PDB file of C-alpha atoms in Angstrom:
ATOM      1  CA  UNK A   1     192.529 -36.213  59.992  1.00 60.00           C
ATOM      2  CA  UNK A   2     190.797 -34.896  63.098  1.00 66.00           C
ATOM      3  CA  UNK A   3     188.821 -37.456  63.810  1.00 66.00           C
ATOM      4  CA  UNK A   4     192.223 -39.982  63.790  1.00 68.00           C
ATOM      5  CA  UNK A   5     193.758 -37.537  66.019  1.00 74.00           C
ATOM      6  CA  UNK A   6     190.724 -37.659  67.982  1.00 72.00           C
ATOM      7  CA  UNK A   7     190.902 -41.068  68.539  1.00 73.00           C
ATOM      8  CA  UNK A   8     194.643 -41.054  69.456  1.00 75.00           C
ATOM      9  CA  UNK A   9     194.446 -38.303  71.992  1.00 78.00           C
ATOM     10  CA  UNK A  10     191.248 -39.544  73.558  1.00 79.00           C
ATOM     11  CA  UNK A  11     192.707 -42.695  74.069  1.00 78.00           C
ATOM     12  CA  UNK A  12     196.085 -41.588  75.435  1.00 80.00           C
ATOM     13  CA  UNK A  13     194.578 -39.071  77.380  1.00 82.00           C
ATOM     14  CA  UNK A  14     192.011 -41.972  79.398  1.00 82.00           C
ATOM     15  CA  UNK A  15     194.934 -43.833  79.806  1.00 79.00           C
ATOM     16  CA  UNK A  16     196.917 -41.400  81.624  1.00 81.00           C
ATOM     17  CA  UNK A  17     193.798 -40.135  83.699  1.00 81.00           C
ATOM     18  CA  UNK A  18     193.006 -43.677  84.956  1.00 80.00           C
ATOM     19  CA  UNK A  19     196.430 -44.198  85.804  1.00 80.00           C
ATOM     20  CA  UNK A  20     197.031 -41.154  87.501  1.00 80.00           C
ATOM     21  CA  UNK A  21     193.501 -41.152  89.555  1.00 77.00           C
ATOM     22  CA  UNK A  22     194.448 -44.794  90.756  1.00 77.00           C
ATOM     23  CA  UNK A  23     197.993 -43.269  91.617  1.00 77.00           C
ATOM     24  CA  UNK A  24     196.512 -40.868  93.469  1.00 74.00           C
ATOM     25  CA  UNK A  25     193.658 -42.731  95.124  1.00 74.00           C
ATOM     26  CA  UNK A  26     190.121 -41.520  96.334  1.00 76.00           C
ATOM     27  CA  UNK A  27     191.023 -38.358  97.307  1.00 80.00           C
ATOM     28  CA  UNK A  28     189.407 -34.575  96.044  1.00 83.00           C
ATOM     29  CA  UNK A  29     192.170 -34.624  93.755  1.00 80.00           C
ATOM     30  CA  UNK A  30     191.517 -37.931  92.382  1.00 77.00           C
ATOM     31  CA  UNK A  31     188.161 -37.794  92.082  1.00 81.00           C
ATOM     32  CA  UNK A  32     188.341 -34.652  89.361  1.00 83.00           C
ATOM     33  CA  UNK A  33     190.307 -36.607  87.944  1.00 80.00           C
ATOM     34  CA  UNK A  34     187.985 -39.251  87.534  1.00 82.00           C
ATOM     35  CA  UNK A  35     185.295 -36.817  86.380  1.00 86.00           C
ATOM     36  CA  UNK A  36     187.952 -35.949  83.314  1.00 85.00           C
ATOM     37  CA  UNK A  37     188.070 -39.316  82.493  1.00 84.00           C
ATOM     38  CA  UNK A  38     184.229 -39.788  82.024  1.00 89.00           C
ATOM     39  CA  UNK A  39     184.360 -36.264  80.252  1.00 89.00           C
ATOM     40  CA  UNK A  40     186.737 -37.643  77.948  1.00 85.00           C
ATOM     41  CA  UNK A  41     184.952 -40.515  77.293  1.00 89.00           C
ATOM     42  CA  UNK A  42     181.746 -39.184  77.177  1.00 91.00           C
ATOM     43  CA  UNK A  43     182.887 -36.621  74.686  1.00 87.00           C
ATOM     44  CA  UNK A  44     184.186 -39.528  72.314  1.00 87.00           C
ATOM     45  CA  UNK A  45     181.227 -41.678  73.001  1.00 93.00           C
ATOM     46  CA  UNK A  46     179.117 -39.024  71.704  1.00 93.00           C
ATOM     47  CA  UNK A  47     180.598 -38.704  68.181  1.00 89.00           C
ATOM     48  CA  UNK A  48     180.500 -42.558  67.987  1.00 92.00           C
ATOM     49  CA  UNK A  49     177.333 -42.918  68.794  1.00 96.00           C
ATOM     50  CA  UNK A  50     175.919 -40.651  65.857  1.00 94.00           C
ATOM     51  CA  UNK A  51     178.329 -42.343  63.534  1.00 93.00           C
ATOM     52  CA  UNK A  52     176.509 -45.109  64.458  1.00 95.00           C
ATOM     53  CA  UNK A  53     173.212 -43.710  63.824  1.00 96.00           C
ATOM     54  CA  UNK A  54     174.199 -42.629  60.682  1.00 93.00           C
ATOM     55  CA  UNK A  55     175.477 -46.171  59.488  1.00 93.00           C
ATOM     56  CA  UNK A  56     172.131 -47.771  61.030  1.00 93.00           C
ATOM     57  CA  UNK A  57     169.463 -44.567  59.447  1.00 91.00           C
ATOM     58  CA  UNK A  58     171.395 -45.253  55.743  1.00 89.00           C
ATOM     59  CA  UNK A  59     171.410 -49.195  55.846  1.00 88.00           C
ATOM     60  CA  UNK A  60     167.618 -48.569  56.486  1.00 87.00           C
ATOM     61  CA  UNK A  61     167.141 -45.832  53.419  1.00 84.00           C
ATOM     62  CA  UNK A  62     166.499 -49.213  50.137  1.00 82.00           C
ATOM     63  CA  UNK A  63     164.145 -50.820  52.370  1.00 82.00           C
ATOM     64  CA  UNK A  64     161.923 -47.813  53.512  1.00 81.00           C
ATOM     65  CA  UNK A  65     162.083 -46.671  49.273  1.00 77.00           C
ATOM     66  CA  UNK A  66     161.269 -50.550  48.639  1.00 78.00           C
ATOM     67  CA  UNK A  67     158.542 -50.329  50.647  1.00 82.00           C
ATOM     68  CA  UNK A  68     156.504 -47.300  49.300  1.00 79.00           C
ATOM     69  CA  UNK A  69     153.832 -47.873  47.144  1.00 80.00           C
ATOM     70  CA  UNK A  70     155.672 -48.146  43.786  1.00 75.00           C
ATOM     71  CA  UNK A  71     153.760 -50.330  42.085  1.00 77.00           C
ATOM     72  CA  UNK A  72     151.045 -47.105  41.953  1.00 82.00           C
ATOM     73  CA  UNK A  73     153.659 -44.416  41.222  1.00 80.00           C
ATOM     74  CA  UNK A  74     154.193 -43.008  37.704  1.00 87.00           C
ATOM     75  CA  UNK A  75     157.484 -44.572  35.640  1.00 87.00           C
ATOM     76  CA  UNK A  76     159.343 -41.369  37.044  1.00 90.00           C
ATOM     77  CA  UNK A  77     158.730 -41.856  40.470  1.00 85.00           C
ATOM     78  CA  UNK A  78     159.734 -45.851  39.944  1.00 85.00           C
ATOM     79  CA  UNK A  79     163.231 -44.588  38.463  1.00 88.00           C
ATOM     80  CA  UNK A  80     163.653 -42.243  41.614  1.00 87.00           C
ATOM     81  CA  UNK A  81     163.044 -44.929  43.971  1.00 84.00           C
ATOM     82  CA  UNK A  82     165.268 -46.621  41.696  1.00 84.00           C
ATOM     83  CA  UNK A  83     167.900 -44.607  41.519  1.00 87.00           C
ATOM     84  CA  UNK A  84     167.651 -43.917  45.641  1.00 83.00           C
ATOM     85  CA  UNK A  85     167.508 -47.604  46.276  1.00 83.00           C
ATOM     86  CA  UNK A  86     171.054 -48.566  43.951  1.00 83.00           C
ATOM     87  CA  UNK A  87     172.623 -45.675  45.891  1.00 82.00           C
ATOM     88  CA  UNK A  88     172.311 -46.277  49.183  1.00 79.00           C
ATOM     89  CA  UNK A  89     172.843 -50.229  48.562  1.00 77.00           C
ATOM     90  CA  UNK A  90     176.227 -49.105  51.134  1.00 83.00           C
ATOM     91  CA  UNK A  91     176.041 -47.761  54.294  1.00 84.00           C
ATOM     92  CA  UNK A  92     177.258 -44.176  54.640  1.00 86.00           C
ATOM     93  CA  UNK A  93     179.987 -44.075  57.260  1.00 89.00           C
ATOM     94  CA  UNK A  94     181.772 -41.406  59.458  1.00 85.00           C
ATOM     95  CA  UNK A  95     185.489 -42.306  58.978  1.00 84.00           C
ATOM     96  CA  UNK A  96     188.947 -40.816  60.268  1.00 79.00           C
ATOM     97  CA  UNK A  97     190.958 -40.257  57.521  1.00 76.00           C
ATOM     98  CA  UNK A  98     189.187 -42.842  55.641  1.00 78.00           C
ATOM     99  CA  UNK A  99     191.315 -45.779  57.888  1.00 79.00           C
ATOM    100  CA  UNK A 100     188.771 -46.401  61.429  1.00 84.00           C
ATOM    101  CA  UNK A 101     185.154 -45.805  60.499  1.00 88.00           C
ATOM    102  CA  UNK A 102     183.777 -44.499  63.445  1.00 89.00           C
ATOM    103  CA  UNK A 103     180.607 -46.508  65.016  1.00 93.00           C
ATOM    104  CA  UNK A 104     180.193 -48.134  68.426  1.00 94.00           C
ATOM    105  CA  UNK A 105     182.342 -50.291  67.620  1.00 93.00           C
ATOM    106  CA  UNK A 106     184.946 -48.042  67.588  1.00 89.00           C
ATOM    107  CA  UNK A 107     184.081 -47.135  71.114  1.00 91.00           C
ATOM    108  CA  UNK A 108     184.497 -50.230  71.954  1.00 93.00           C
ATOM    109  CA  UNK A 109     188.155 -50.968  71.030  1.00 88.00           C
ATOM    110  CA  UNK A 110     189.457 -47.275  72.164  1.00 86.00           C
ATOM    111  CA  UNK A 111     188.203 -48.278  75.630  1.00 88.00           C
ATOM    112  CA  UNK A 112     189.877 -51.458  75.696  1.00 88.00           C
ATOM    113  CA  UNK A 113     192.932 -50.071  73.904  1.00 84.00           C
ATOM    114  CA  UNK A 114     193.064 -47.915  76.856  1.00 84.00           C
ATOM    115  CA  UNK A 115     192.673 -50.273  79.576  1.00 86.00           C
ATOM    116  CA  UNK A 116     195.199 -52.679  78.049  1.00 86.00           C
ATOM    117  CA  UNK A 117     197.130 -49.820  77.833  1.00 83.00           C
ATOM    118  CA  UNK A 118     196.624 -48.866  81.379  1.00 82.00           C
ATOM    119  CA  UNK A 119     197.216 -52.355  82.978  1.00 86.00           C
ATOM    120  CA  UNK A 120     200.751 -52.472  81.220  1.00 86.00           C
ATOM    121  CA  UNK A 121     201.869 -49.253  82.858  1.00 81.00           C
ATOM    122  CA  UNK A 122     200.076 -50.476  85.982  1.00 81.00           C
ATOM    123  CA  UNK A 123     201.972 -53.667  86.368  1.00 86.00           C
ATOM    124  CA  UNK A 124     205.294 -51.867  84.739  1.00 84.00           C
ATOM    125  CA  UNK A 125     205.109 -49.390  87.647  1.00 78.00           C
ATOM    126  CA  UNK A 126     203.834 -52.040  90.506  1.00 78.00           C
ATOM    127  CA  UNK A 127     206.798 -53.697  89.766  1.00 69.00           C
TER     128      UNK A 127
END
């Protein structure tokens, strides 16, 4: 649940930032404005980055247990590599609420969620 809320704020939140630094232009004002917005992203960047890492490290886990030297192990060893390499036949993923798994990809569409997001109030309000 905190992750989707995450997601939702983050987004919202980089909307309104880049809308209100363009509002307000270059100015000292702006500009720390602008530094929250690469906080914000930054900070959400960050978690998706090791949810990638953890969905790349866990597709990699049956093919570094494949390729230990099994064929020398005893019949125990075999059924641990075994077991290890029929578990992790599906990448472990970092999820929100079990609806957006959260990977680069995710990173991805919040940013251009948010600049869709911020061209519609852009045009909305240059009109």
């Amino acid at each position: 649940m905190l992750l989707a809320y995450n997601l939702f704020t983050t987004a919202s939140t980089l909307c309104c930032v880049a809308f209100y630094t363009i509002l307000r232009g270059l100015t000292l004002y702006g500009i720390s404005f602008l530094s929250y917005f690469i906080s914000c992203a930054s900070q959400f960047y960050m978690v998706c980055y090791y949810g990638q890492l953890l969905i790349n490290l866990s597709e990699a886990l049956p093919q570094a247990a494949y390729t230990q030297n099994w064929y020398d192990g005893s019949p125990t060893y075999r059924k641990h590599l075994l077991f290890i390499m029929s578990t992790t036949g599906k990448p472990a993923v970092l999820t929100a609420k079990g609806v957006i798994n959260i990977s680069l990809d995710t990173f991805k569409n919040m940013m251009n969620i948010t600049y869709r997001f911020f061209a519609i109030i852009r045009r909305v309000l240059d009109d």
